[in-house]
Short mmCIF file of C-alpha atoms in Angstrom, two decimals:
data_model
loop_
_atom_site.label_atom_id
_atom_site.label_comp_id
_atom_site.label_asym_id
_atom_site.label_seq_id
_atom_site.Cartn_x
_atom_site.Cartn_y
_atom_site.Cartn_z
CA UNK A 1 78.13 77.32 87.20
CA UNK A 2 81.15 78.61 89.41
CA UNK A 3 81.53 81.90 90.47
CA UNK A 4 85.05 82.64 89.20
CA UNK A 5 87.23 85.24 92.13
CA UNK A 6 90.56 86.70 91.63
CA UNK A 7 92.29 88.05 94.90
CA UNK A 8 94.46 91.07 92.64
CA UNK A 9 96.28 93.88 93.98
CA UNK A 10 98.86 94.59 91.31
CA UNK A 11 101.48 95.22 93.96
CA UNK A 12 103.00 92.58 95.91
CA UNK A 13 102.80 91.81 99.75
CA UNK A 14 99.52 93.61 100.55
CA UNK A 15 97.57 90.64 101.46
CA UNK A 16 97.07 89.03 98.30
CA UNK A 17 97.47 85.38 99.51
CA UNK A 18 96.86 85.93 103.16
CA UNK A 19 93.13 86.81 101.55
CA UNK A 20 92.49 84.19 99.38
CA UNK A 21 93.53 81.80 101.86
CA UNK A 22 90.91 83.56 104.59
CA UNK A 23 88.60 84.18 102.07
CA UNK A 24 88.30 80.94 100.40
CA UNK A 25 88.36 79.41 104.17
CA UNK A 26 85.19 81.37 104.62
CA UNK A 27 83.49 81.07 101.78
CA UNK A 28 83.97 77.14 102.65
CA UNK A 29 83.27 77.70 106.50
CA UNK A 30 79.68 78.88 104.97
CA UNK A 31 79.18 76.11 103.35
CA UNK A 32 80.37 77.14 99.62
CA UNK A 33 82.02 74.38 97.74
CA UNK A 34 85.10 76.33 97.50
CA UNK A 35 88.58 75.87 95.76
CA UNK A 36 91.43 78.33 96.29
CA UNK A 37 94.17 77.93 92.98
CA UNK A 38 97.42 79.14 93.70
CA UNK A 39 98.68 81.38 90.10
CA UNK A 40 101.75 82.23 91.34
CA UNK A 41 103.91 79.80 89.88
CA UNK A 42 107.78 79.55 90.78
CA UNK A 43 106.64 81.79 94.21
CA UNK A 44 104.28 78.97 95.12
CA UNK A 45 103.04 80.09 98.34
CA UNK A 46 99.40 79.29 99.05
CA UNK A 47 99.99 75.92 100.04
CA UNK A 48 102.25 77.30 102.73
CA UNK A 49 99.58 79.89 104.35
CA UNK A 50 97.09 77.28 104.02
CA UNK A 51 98.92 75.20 106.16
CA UNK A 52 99.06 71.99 103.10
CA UNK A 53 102.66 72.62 102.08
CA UNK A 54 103.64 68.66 102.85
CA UNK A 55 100.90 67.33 101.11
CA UNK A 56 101.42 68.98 97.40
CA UNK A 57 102.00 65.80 94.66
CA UNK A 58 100.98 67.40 91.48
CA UNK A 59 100.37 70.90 90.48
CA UNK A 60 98.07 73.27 88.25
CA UNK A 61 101.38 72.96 85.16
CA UNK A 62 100.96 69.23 86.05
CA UNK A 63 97.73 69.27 85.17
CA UNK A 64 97.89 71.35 81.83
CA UNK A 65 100.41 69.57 80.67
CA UNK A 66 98.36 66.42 80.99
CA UNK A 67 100.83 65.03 83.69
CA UNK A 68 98.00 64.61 86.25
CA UNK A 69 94.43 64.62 86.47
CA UNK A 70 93.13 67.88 88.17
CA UNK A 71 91.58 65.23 90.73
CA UNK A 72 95.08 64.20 91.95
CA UNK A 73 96.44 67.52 92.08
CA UNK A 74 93.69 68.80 94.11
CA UNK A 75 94.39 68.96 97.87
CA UNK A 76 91.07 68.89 100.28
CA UNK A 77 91.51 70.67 103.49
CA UNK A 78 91.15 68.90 106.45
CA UNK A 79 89.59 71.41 108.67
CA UNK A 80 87.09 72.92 106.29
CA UNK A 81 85.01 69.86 104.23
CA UNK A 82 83.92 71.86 101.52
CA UNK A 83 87.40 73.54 100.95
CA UNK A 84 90.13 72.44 98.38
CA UNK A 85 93.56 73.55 97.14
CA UNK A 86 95.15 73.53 93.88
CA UNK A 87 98.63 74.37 93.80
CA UNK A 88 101.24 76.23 91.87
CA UNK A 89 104.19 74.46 90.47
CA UNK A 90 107.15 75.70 91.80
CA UNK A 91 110.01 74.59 89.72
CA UNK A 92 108.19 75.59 86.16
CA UNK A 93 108.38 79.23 84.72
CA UNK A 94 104.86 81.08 84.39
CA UNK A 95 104.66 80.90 80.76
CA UNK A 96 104.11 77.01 81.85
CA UNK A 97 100.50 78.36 82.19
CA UNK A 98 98.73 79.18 79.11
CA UNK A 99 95.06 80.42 78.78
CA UNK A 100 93.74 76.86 76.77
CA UNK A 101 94.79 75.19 80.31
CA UNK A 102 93.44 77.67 82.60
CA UNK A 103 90.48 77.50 80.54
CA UNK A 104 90.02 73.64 80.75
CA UNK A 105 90.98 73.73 84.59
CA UNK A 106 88.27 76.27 85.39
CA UNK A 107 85.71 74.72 83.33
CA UNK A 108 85.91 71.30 85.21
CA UNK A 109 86.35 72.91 88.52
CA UNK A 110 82.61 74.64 87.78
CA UNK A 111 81.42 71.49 88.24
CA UNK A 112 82.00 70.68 91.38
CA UNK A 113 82.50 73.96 92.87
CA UNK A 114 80.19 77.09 93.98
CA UNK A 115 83.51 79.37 94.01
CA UNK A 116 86.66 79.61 92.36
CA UNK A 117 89.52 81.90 94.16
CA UNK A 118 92.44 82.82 91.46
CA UNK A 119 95.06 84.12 93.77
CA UNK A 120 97.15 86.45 91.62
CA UNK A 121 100.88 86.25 91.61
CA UNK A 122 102.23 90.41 92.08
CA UNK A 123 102.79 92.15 88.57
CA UNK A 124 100.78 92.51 85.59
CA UNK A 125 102.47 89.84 83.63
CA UNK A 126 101.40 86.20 82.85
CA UNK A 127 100.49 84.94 85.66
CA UNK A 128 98.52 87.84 87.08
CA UNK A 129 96.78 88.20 83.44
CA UNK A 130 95.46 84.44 83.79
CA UNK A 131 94.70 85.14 87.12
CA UNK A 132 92.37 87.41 86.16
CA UNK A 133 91.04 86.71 82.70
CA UNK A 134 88.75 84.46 83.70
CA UNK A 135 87.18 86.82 87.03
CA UNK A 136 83.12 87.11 87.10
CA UNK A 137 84.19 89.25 90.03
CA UNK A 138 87.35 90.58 91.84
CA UNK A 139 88.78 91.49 95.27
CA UNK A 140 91.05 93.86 95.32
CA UNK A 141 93.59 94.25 98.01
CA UNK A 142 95.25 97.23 98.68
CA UNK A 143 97.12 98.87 101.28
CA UNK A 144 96.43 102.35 102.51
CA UNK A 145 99.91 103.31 100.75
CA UNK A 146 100.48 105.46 97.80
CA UNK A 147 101.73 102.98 95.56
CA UNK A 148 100.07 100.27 96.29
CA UNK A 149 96.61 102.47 95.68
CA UNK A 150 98.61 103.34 92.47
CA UNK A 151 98.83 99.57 91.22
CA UNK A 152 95.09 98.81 92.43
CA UNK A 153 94.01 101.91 89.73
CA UNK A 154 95.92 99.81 86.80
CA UNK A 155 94.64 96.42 87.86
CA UNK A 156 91.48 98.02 87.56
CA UNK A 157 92.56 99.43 84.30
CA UNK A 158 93.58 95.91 83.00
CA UNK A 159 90.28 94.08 84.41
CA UNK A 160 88.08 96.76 82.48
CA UNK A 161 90.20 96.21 79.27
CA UNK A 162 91.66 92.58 79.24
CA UNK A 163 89.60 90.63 81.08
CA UNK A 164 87.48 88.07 79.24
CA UNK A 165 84.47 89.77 80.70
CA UNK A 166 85.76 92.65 79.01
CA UNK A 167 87.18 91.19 75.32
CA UNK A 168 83.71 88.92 75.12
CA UNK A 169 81.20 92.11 76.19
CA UNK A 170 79.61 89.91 78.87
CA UNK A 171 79.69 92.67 81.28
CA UNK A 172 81.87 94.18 83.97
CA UNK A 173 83.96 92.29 86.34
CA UNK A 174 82.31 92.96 90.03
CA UNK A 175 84.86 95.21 91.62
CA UNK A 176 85.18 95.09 95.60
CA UNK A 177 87.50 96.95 97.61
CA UNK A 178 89.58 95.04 100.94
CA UNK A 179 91.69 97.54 102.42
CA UNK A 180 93.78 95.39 104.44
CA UNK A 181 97.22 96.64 107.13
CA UNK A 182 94.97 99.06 108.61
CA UNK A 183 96.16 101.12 110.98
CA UNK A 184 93.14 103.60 112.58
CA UNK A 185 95.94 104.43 115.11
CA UNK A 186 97.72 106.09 112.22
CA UNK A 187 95.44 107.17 110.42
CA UNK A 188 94.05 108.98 113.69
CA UNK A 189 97.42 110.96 113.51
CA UNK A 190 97.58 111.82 110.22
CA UNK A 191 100.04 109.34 109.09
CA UNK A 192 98.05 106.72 107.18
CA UNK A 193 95.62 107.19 104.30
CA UNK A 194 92.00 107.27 105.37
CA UNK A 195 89.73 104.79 104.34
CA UNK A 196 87.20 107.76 102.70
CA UNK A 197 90.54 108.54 100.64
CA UNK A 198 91.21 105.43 99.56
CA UNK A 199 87.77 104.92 98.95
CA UNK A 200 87.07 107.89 97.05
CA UNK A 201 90.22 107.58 94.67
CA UNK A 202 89.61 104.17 93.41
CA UNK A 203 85.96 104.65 93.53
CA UNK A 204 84.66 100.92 93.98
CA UNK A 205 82.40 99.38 96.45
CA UNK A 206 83.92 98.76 100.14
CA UNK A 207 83.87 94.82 100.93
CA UNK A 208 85.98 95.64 104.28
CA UNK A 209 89.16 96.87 106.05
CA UNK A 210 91.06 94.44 107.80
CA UNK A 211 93.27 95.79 110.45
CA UNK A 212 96.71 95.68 110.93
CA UNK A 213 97.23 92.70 113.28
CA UNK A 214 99.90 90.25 114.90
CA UNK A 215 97.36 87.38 114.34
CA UNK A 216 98.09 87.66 110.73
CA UNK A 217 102.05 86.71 111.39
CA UNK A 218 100.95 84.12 113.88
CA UNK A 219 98.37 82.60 111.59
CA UNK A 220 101.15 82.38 108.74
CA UNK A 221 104.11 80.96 110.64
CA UNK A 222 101.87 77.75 111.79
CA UNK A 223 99.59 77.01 108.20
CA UNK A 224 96.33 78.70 109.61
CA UNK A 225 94.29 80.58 107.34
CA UNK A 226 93.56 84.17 109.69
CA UNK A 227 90.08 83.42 109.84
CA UNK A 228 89.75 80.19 112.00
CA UNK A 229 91.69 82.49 114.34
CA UNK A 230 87.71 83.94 115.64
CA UNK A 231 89.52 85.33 118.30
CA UNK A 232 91.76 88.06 116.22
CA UNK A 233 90.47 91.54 114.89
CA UNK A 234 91.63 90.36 111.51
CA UNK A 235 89.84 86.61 111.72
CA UNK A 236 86.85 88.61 112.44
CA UNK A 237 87.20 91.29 110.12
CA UNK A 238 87.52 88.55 107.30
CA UNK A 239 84.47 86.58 108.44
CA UNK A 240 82.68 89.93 108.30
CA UNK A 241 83.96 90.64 104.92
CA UNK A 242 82.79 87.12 103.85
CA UNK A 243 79.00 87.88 105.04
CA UNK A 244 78.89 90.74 103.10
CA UNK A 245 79.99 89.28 99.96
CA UNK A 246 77.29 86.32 100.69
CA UNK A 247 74.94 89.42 100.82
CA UNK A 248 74.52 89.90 104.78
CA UNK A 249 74.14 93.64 105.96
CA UNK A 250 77.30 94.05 108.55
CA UNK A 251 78.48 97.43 110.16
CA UNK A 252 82.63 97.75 109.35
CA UNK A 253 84.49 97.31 112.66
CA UNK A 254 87.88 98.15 113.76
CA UNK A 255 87.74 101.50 112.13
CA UNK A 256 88.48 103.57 114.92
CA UNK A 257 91.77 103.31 117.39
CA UNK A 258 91.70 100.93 120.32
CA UNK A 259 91.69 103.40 123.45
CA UNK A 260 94.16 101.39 125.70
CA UNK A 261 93.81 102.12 130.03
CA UNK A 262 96.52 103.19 131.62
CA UNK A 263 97.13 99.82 132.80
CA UNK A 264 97.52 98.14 128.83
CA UNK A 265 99.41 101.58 128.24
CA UNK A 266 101.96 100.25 130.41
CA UNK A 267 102.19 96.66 130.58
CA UNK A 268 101.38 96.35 126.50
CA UNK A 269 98.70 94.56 124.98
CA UNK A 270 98.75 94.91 121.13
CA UNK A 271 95.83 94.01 118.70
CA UNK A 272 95.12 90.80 118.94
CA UNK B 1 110.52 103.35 128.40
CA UNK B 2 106.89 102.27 128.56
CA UNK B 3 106.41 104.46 131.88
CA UNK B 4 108.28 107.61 129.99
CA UNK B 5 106.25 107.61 127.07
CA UNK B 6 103.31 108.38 128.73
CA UNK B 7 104.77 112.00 130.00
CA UNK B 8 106.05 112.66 127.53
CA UNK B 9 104.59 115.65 124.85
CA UNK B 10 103.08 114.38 122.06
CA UNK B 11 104.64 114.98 118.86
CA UNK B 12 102.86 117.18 116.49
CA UNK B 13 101.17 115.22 114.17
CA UNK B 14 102.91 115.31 110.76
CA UNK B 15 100.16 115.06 108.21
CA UNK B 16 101.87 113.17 105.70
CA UNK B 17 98.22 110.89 104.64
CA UNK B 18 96.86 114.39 102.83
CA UNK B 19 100.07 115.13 100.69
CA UNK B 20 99.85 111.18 99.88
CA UNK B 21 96.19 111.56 98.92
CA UNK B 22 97.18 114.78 97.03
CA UNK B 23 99.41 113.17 94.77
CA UNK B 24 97.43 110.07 94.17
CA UNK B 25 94.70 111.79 92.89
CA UNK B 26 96.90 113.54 90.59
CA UNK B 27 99.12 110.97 89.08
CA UNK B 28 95.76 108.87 88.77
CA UNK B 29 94.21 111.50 86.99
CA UNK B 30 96.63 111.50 84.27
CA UNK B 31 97.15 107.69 84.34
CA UNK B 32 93.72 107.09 83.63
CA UNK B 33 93.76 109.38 80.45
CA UNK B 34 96.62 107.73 79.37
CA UNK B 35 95.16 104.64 79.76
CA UNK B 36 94.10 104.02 76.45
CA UNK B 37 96.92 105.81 74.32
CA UNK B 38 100.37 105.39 74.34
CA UNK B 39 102.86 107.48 75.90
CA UNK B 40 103.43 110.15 73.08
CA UNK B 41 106.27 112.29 74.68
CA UNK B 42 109.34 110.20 73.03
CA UNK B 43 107.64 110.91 69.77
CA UNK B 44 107.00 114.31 70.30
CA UNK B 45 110.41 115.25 71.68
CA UNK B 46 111.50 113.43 68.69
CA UNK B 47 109.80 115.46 66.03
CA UNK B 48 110.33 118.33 66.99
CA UNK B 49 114.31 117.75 67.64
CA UNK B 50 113.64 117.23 63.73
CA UNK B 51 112.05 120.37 62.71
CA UNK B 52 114.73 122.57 64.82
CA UNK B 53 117.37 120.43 63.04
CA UNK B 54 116.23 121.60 59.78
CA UNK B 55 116.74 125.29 60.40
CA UNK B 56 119.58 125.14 62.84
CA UNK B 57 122.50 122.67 63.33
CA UNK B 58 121.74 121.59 66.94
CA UNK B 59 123.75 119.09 69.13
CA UNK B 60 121.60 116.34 69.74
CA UNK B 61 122.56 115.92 73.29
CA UNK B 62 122.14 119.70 74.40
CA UNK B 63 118.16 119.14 74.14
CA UNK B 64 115.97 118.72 77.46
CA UNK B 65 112.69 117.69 77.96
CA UNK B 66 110.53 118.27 80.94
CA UNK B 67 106.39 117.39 82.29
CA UNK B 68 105.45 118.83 85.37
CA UNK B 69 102.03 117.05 85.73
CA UNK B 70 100.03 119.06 87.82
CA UNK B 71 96.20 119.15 89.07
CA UNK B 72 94.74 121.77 86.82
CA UNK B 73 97.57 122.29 84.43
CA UNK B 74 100.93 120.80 82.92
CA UNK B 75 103.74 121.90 81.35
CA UNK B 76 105.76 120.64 78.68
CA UNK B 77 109.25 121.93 78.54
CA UNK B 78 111.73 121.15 75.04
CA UNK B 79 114.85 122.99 75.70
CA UNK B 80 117.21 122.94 72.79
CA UNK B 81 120.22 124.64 73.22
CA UNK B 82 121.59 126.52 69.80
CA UNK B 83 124.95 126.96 68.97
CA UNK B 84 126.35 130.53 69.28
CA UNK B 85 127.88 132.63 66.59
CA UNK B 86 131.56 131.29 67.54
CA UNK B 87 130.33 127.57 67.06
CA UNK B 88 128.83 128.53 63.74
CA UNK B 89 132.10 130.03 62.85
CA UNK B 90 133.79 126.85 63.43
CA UNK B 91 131.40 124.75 61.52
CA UNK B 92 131.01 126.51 58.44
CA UNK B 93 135.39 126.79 58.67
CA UNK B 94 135.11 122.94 59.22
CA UNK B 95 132.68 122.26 56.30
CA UNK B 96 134.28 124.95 53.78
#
């Protein structure tokens, strides 16, 4: 049987598909049979971070509607062996998705796969409610920002209450924390939410804090999940993040500011 | 503007992150009690609009409600504004 993810954040643009795209990347650099569905469907954007945008055919609505077979509409990734891509439709509404077809979709994806990333649309309507339904565990992203700590609360909220999980007593959801944009320069200064705060508000385990970094842009505008970027802070704080989920004991990095010489002082040099 | 930056004085630091944290913890803490019920306050304000209104002709519109949620206490504020003794005049003229 799969293990079912959903990447959730409740708020949109904290990360959400810039970590199911590293995430799923790494879980299938590590040898996971991994699959990485897009939920977001109208705002299909996976396929573009992952860098597979001219190879979509069919879609997940495709496939519940009996269109296509889930083999046709899933892409495999040409970098990572072990890694594949199911898309969202972007011309349907969400309410194109219904829980019946999710349900199918996931059950013959556990056959073939170790993991299962759900990468939530923004909101707490359909989309993110399928999303999540079906969640053994859950990453949630969040921002050190006051309302996007807010929205991670009420996902939280909503996995404990309406999750299957939840409706079928089988147990909570797994709840892990990715702080992701973070800025220790900031933070240093007062201006950012510590990690402790964040931390101690939403009260769930710590998976990792990826830093704010430039890679992340650059990794977006050419179809390159962060992580095969081993060079960035970010790459590396996903790959770290990814160990500890497989159960590895790794120290969190890129907590404290970068102190810069005098000469990166004045001839720049940014996080990498 | 690199070169300057380095002379110059530091700003101090505003410490915005610890009124953000403040509030968080405070808005969660009431979110998360009222989690499982529903928001009661349009009821409440409701009701008791209706008990006033038996007693004393009130304008509907002249009624204010206010929550100040706060860490270890909130208050709930109904304001209902009564018609004075001129107004009264008028309406039981109006109704004679």
């Amino acid at each position: 049987m799969a293990e079912v993810i959903v990447v959730t954040s409740g708020k949109g643009g904290v990360g959400k598909t810039t970590t199911s795209a590293a995430f799923g990347t790494g879980l299938a650099q590590r040898g996971k049979r991994t699959v990485v569905i897009d939920f977001d469907v109208g705002l299909r954007n996976l396929d573009l971070i992952m860098g597979v945008e001219r190879r979509v055919v069919f879609d997940i609505v495709n496939v519940i509607q009996g269109e296509a077979k889930l083999n046709q509409a899933l892409i495999r990734d040409k970098r990572v062996d072990t890694l594949a891509i199911l898309p969202a439709s972007q011309t349907r509404d969400k309410d194109a998705l219904t829980k019946d077809g999710v349900r199918q979709i996931i059950e013959e994806l556990s056959r073939d796969f170790d993991y299962i990333l759900c990468d939530s649309p923004a909101g707490i309507e359909k989309g993110a409610m399928l999303a999540l339904y079906f969640a053994d565990q859950a990453l949630i992203v969040t921002n050190p920002e006051v309302s996007s700590v807010r929205d991670s609360d009420r996902i939280l909220g909503v996995l404990q209450s309406r999750s299957r999980r939840a409706e079928e007593k089988l147990g909570r959801v797994k709840e892990h924390l990715l702080v992701t944009r973070y800025d220790p320069a900031r933070v240093e200064r007062g201006e950012m939410l510590k990690l402790e705060d964040v931390q101690e508000i939403l009260a769930i385990p710590l998976l990792g804090v990826v830093p704010e970094s430039e890679s992340v842009l650059r990794a977006s505008n050419t179809g390159t999940p962060v992580i095969l970027d081993a060079e960035s802070i970010a790459g590396q704080a996903y790959k770290d993040a990814v160990d500890r989920f497989l159960g590895e004991d790794v120290p969190h990095r890129f907590l404290e500011p970068e102190r810069k010489g005098l000469f990166r002082r004045l001839f720049g040099g940014r996080a990498a | 503007m690199r070169l300057l930056d380095l002379f110059r004085a530091r700003k101090p630091a505003q410490a915005s992150a610890s009124a953000a944290k403040e509030r968080l913890q405070i808005v969660l803490a009431h979110e998360r009690i009222g989690r499982t019920r529903e928001d009661f306050l349009p009821k409440l304000q409701q009701e008791l609009v209706a008990v006033v209104a038996r007693y004393v002709a009130i304008d509907p519109a002249k009624v204010a409600v206010n929550l100040e949620r706060g860490g270890d206490m909130s208050t709930l504020e109904i304001e209902i504004e009564l018609p004075g003794p001129q107004a009264m005049r008028l309406q039981a003229a109006a109704s004679r």
